[in-house]
Short mmCIF file of C-alpha atoms and ligand atoms in Angstrom, two decimals:
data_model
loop_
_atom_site.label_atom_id
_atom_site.label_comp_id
_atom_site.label_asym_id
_atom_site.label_seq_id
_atom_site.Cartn_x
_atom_site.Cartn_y
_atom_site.Cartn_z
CA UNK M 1 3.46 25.31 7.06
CA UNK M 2 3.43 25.97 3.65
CA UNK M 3 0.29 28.05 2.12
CA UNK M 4 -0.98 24.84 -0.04
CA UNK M 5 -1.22 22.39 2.74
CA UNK M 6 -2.47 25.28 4.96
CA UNK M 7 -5.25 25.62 2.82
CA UNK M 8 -6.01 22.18 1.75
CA UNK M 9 -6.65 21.94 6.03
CA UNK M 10 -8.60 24.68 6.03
CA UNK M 11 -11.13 23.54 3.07
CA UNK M 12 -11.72 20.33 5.05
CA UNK M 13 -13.38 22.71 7.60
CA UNK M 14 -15.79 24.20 5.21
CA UNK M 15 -15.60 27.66 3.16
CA UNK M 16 -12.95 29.80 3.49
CA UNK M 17 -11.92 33.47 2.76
CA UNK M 18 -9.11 34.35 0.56
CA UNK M 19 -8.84 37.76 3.06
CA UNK M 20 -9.16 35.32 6.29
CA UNK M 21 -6.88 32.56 5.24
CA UNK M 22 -4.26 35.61 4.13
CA UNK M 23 -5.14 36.84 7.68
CA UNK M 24 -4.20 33.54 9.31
CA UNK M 25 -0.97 32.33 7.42
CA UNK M 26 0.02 36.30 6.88
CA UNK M 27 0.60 35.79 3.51
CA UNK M 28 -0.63 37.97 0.46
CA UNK M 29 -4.15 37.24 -0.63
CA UNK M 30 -2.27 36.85 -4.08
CA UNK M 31 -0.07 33.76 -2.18
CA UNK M 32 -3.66 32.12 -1.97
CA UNK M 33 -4.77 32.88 -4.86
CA UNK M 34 -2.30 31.52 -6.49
CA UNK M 35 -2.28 28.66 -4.13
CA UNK M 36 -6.36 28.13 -5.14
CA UNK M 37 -4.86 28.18 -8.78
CA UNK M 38 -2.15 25.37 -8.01
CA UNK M 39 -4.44 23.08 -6.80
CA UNK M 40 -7.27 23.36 -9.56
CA UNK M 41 -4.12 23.04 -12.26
CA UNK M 42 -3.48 19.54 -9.75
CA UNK M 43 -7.23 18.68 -10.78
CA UNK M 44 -8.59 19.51 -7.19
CA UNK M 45 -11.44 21.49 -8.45
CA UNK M 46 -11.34 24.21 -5.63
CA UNK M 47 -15.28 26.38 -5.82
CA UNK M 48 -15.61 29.46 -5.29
CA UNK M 49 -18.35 30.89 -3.90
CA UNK M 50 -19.85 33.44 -2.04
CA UNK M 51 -18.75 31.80 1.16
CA UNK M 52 -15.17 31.53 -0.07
CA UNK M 53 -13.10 28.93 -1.10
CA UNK M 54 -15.08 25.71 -1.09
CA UNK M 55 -13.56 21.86 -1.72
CA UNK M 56 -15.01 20.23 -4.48
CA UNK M 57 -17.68 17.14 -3.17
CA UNK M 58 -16.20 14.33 -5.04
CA UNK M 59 -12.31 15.39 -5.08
CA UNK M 60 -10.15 13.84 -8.27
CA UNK M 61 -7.26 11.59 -7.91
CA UNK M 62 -5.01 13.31 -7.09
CA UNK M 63 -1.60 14.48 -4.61
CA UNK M 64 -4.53 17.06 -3.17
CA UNK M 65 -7.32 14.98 -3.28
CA UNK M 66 -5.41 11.85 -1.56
CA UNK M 67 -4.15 14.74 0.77
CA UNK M 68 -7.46 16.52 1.73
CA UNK M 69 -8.29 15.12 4.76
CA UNK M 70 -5.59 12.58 4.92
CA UNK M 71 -4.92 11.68 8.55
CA UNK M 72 -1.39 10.69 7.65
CA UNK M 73 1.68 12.67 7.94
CA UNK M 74 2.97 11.78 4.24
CA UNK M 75 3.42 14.69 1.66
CA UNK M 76 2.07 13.20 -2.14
CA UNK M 77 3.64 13.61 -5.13
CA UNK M 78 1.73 12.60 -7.86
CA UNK M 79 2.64 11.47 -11.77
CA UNK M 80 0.32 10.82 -14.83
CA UNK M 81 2.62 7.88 -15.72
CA UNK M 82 6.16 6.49 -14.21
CA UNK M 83 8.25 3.52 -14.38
CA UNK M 84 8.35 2.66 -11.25
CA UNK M 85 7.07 4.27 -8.37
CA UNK M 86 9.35 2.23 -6.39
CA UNK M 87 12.10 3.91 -8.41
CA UNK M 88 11.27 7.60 -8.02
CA UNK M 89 10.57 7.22 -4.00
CA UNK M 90 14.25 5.65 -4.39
CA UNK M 91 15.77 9.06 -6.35
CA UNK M 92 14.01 11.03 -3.41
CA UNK M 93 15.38 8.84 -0.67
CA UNK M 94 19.01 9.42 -2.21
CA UNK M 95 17.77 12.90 -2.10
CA UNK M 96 16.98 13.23 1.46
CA UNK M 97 13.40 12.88 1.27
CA UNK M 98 11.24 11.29 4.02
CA UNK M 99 7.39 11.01 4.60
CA UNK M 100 6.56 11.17 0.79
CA UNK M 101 4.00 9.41 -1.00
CA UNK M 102 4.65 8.85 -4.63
CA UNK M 103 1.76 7.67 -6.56
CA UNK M 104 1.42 6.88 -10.39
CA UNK M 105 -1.97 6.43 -12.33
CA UNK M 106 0.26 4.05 -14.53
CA UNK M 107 3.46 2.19 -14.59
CA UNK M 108 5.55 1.42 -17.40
CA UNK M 109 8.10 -0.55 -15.78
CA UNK M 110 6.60 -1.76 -12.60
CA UNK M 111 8.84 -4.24 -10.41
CA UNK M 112 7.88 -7.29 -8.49
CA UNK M 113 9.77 -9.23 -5.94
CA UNK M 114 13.04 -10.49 -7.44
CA UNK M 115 12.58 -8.11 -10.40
CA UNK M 116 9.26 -9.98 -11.72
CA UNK M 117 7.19 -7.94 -13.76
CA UNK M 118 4.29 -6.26 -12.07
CA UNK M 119 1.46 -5.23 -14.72
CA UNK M 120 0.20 -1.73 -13.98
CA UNK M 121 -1.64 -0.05 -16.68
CA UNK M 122 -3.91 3.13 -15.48
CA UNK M 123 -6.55 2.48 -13.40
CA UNK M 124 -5.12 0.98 -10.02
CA UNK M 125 -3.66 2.04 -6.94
CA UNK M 126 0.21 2.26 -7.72
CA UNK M 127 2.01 4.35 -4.75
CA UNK M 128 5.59 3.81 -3.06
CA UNK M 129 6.04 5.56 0.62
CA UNK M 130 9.25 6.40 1.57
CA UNK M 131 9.92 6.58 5.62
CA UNK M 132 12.89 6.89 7.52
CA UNK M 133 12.01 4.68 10.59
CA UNK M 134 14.07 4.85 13.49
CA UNK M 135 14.40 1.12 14.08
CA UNK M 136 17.32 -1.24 13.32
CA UNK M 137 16.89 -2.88 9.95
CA UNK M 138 16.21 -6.15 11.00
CA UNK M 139 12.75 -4.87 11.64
CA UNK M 140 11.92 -3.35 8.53
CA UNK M 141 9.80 -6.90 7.71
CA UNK M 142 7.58 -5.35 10.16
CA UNK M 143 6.58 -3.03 7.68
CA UNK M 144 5.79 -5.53 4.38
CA UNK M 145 3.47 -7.09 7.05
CA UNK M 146 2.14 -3.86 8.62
CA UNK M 147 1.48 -3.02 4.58
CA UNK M 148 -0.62 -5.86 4.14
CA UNK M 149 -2.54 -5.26 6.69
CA UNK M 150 -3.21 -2.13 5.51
CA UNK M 151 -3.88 -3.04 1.89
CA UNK M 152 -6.84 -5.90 3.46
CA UNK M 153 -8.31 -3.39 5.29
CA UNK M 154 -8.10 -0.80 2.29
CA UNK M 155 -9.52 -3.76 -0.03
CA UNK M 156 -12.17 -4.81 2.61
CA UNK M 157 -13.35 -0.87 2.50
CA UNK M 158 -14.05 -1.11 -0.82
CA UNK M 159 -16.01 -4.05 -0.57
CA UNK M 160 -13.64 -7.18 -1.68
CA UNK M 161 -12.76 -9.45 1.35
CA UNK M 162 -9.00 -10.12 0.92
CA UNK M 163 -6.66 -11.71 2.97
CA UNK M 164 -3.18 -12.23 3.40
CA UNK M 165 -1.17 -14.79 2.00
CA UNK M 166 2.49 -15.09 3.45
CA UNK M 167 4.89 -12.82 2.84
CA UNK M 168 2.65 -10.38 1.16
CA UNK M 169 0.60 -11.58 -1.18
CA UNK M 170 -3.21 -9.84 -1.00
CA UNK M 171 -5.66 -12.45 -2.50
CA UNK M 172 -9.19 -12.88 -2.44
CA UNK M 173 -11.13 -16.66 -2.60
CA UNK M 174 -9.12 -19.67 -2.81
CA UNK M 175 -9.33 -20.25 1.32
CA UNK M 176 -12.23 -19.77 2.33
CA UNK M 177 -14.29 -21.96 0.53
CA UNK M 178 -14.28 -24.34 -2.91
CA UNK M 179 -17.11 -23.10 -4.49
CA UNK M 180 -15.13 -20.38 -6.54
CA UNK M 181 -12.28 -22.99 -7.80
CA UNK M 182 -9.91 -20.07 -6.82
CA UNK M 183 -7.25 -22.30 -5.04
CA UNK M 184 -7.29 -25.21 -7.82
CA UNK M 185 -3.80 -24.72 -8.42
CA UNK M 186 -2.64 -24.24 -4.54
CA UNK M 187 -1.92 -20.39 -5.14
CA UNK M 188 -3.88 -19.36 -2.22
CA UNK M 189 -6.61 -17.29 -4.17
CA UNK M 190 -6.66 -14.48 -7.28
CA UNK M 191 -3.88 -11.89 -6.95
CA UNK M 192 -6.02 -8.94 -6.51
CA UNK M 193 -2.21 -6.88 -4.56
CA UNK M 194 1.28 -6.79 -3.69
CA UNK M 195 4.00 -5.19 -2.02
CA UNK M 196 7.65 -4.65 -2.94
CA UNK M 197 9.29 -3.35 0.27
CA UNK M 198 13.20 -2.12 -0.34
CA UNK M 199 15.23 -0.10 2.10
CA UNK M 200 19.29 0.75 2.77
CA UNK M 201 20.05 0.38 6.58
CA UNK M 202 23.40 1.35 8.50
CA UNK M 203 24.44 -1.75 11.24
CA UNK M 204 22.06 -0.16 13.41
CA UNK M 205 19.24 1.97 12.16
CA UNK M 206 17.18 2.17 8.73
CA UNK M 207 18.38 4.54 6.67
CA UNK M 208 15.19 4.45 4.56
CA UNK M 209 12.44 2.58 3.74
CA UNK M 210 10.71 2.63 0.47
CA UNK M 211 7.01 0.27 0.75
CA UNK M 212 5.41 -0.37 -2.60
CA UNK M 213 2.14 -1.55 -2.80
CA UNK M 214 -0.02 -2.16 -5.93
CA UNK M 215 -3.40 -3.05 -5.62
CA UNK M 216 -5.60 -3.49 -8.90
CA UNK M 217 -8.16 -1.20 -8.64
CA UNK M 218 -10.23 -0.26 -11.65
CA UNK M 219 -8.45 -3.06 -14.33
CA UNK M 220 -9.62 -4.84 -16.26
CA UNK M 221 -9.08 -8.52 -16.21
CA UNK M 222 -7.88 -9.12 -19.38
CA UNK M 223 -5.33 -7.10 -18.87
CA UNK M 224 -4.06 -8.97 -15.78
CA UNK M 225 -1.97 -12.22 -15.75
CA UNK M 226 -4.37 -15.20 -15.60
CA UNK M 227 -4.65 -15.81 -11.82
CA UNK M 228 -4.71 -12.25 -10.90
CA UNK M 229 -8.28 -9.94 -10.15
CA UNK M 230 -8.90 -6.55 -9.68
CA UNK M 231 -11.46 -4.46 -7.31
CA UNK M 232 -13.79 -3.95 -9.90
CA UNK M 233 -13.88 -7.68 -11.68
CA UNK M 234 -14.74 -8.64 -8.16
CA UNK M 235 -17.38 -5.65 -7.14
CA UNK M 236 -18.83 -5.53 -10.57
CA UNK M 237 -18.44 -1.53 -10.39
CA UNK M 238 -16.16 1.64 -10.20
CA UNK M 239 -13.93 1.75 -6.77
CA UNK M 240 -13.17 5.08 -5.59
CA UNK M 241 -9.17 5.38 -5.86
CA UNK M 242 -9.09 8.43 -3.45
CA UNK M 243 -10.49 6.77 -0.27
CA UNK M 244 -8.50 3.51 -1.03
CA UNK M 245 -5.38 5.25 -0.97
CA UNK M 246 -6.25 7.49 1.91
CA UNK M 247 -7.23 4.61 3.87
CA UNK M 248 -4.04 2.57 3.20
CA UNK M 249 -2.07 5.12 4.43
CA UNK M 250 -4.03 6.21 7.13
CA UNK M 251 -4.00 2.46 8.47
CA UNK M 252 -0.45 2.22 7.54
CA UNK M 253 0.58 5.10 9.43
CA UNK M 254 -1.05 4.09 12.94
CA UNK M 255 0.82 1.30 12.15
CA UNK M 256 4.48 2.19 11.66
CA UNK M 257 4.12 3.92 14.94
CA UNK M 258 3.92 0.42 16.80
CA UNK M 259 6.72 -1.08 14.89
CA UNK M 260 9.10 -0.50 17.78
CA UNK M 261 7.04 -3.66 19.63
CA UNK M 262 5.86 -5.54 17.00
CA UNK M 263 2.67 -8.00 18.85
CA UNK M 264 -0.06 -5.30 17.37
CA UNK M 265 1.64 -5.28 13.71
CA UNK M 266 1.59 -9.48 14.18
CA UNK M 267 -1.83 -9.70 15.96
CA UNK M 268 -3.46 -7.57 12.91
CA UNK M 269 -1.43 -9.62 10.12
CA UNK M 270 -2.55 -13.13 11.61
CA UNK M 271 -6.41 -11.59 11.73
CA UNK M 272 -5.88 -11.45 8.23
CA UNK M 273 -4.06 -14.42 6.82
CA UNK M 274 -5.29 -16.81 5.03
CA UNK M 275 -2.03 -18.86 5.58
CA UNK M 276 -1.90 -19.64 8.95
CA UNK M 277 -3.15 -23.58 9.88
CA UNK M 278 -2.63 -24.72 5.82
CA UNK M 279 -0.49 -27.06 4.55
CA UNK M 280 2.71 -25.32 2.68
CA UNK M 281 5.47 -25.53 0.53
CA UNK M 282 7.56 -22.49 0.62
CA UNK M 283 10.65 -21.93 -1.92
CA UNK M 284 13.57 -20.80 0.11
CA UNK M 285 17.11 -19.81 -1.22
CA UNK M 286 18.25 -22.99 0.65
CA UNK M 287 15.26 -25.54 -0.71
CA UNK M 288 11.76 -25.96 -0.31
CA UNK M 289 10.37 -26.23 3.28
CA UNK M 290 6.75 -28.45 3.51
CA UNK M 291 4.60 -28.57 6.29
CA UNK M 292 2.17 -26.96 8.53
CA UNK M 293 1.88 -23.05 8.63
CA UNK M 294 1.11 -22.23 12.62
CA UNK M 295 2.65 -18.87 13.51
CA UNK M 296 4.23 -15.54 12.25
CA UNK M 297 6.94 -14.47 14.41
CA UNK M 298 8.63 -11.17 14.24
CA UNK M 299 10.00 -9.90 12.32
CA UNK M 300 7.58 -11.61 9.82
CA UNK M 301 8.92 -15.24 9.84
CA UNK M 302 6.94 -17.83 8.83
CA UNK M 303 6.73 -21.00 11.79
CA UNK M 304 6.00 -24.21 9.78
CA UNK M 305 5.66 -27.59 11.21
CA UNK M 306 7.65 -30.16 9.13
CA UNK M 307 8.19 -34.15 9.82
CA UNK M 308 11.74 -32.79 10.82
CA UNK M 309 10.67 -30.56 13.53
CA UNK M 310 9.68 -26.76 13.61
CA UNK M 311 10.95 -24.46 10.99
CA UNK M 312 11.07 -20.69 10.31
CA UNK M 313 11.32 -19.46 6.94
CA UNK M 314 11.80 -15.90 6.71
CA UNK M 315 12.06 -15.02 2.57
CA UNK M 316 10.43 -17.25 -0.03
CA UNK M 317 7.53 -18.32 -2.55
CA UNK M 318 4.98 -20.07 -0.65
CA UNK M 319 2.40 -22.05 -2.17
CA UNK M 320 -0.91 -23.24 0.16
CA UNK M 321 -0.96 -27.05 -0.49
CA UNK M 322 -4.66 -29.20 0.00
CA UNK M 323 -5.00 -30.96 3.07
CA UNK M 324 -5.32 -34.31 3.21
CA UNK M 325 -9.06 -35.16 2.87
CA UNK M 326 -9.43 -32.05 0.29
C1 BT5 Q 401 4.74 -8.47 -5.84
O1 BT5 Q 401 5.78 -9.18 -6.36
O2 BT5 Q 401 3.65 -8.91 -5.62
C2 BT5 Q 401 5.08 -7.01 -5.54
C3 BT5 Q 401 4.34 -6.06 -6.44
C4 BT5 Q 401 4.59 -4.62 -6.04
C5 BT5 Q 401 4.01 -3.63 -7.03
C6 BT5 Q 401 4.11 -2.23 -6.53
S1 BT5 Q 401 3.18 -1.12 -7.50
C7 BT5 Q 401 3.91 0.24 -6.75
C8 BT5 Q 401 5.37 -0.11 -6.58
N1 BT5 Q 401 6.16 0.21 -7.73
C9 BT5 Q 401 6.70 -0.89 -8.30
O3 BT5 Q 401 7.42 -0.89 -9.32
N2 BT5 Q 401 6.33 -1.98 -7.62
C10 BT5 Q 401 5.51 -1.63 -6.47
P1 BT5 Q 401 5.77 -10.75 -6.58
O4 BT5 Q 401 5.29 -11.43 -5.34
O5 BT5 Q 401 7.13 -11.06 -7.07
O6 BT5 Q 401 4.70 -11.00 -7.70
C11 BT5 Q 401 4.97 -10.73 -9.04
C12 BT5 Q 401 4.14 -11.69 -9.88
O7 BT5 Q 401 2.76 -11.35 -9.78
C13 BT5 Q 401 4.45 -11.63 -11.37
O8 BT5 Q 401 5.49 -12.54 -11.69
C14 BT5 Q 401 3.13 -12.02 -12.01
O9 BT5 Q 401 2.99 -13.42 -12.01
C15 BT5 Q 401 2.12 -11.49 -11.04
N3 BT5 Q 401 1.61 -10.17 -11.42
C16 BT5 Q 401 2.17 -9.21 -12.18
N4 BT5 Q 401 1.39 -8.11 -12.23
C17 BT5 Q 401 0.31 -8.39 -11.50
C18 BT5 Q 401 -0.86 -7.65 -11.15
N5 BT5 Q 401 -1.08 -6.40 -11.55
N6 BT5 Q 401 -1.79 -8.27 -10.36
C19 BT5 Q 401 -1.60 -9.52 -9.91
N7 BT5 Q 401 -0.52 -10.26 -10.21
C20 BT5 Q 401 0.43 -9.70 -10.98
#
C-alpha cells in the first residue's frame, strides 16, 4: 500500500505519529512527511498537533477528502477543470487503468447521451468511474441503472427527493404531485442528474466500463437549461460535495458487486422510479413506442403495454405522458 493511502486510513482513526506511522509502513519519517505535505498541497488540510497528524474536521473537495473514509475501493484523481471527465477516465482505460474515480470541479466540454451538451460549470458533482467488470457486455445496462440508484440515494442524502426516470434520468417533482407544475410538459420532473455510461467489451467480457454521472450540486439555476434544477435551488442552501460523492460511490460499489444476478440492482431501481405505472412515449431508433410503463427487466429494458401487445424498449427518449382523467 502506498504511504498516502496508508496514511489517509490511518487519520480516519484519529492522531497519528509521524515516528509510528514510519514504524508501521517502514518507511522514512521523511516518506510521511512528505506524504503529510502532498496531501495539504491536494487541499486536505492535514493538523498537526501534539498528538500527531490530525485530519482536518470539515475536509475540502478533494481526491483525499472524497477518499478519507471512502468505503469504496476506487483510487480519485482529481482536476480543477476538464473537458470531459468521461474523456479522461477513457485515456486511462486505454491506459490500463481500473477502479479510478475521475472527478472535475468544472467541465468545459461535458457530453450527454448522443453527444448532447451537458452544462457543467463549477459547483456540481462531475465524476466518471472507470471499472473493469467481469461480466459479459450485455450486462453493462446493469450499471446505468445501478448508477441511478446510487445518484437518488446520494440526492435523497442531501435532502432533495429524486427519483428515477427511465433510462437514467434523475428528476425531482413532476410525479408525485401537481402542485409544483413540474410535469406540465410530460418531462417527468426538473433535471436535477444524469448519467452517460460508455464501455468497449470483447464477445464475452467487458473490457471496461466508464459511468458518468453529473448531478447539479451547488448551481445556480440560471445557469442551467430551463427545465433543469440543482441541489441547492431545491434545498435553498450549500450541499456538501464531499459526502455526496462519497456516498454515490459507496452505494455504487455495493452495487456493482451484485451485477452478476441482477434482481437487487432491479428491485432498488423500481423503488426509485418514477416511471413505472405512467403512460409513455419512448423515442426508439425504430419509432416511437406508446403505452403503459409496468416493468424493468434486465438488463434495464423498459416493459410497456401498447394496444399491440407488450413491448420492451431497451435505448430511447422517453417522455411520461398524462393519464387519462389528468
Ligand atoms: C445525460 O444525457 O443526462 C447524461 C449526462 C452525463 C453528464 C456526466 S458529468 C460527468 C461525465 N462527464 C461527461 O462529459 N458527461 C458525464 P442526456 O439524457 O442526453 O441529457 C442531455 C440533455 O440534458 C441536454 O440536451 C440538455 O437538454 C439537458 N442538460 C444539459 N446540461 C444539463 C444539466 N447540467 N442539468 C440538467 N439538464 C441538462
Amino acid at each position: 500500500m502506498n504511504t498516502r493511502r496508508a496514511l489517509l486510513d490511518a487519520l480516519a482513526d484519529g492522531p497519528v505519529s509521524g515516528p509510528a506511522l514510519a514504524a508501521d509502513l517502514d518507511v522514512s519519517r521523511a516518506a510521511v512527511w512528505k506524504a503529510v505535505e502532498a496531501l495539504r498541497e491536494e487541499g486536505f488540510a492535514v493538523e498537526s498537533t501534539a498528538d500527531g497528524y490530525v485530519a482536518p474536521a470539515d475536509p475540502a473537495y478533494c481526491a483525499a477528502g472524497i477518499e478519507f473514509e471512502l468505503d469504496a475501493p476506487y483510487v480519485v484523481e482529481y482536476h480543477d477543470s476538464l473537458p470531459s471527465t468521461n474523456d479522461r477516465a477513457r485515456e486511462l482505460a486505454a491506459e490500463g487503468a481500473e477502479d479510478v474515480v475521475v472527478v472535475a470541479d468544472e467541465q468545459t466540454g461535458g457530453r450527454g447521451r448522443l453527444d448532447r451538451e451537458w452544462v457543467a460549470p463549477s459547483g456540481g458533482v462531475w465524476l466518471s468511474l472507470l471499472t473493469r467488470p467481469t461480466v459479459p457486455p450485455a450486462r453493462a445496462p446493469l450499471f446505468t441503472l445501478a448508477a441511478a440508484v446510487a445518484t437518488v440515494d446520494a440526492c435523497r442524502e442531501a435532502g432533495v427527493e429524486a427519483h428515477i426516470k427511465w433510462p437514467n434520468d434523475v428528476l425531482v417533482g413532476g410525479d408525485e404531485g401537481s402542485d409544483d407544475g413540474g410535469d406540465a410538459d410530460g418531462r417527468g420532473g426538473r433535471k436535477l442528474a444524469g448519467i452517460l455510461t460508455e464501455m468497449e467489451g470483447e464477445a464475452d467480457r467487458v473490457s471496461w466500463l466508464v459511468v458518468g454521472i453529473g448531478i447539479n450540486a451547488n448551481i445556480d439555476r440560471r445557469t442551467l437549461p430551463a427545465d433543469a434544477t440543482s441541489l441547492r435551488a431545491e434545498t435553498g442552501a450549500d450541499v456538501d460535495r464531499r459526502r455526496i460523492a462519497a456516498t454515490l460511490l459507496e452505494r455504487f460499489a455495493t452495487l456493482a458487486e451484485t451485477a452478476d444476478r441482477s434482481d437487487r440492482i432491479l428491485a432498488a431501481w423500481r423503488d426509485r422510479a418514477s416511471t413505472l405505472g405512467r403512460r409513455v412515449r419512448v423515442e426508439t431508433p425504430s419509432g416511437p413506442v406508446v403505452g403503459t410503463a409496468v416493468d424493468v427487466e434486465s438488463p434495464g429494458a423498459l416493459v410497456i403495454d401498447t394496444d399491440d401487445g407488450t413491448q420492451r424498449v431497451y435505448a430511447g427518449d422517453c417522455e411520461h405522458l398524462r393519464d387519462a382523467g389528468d
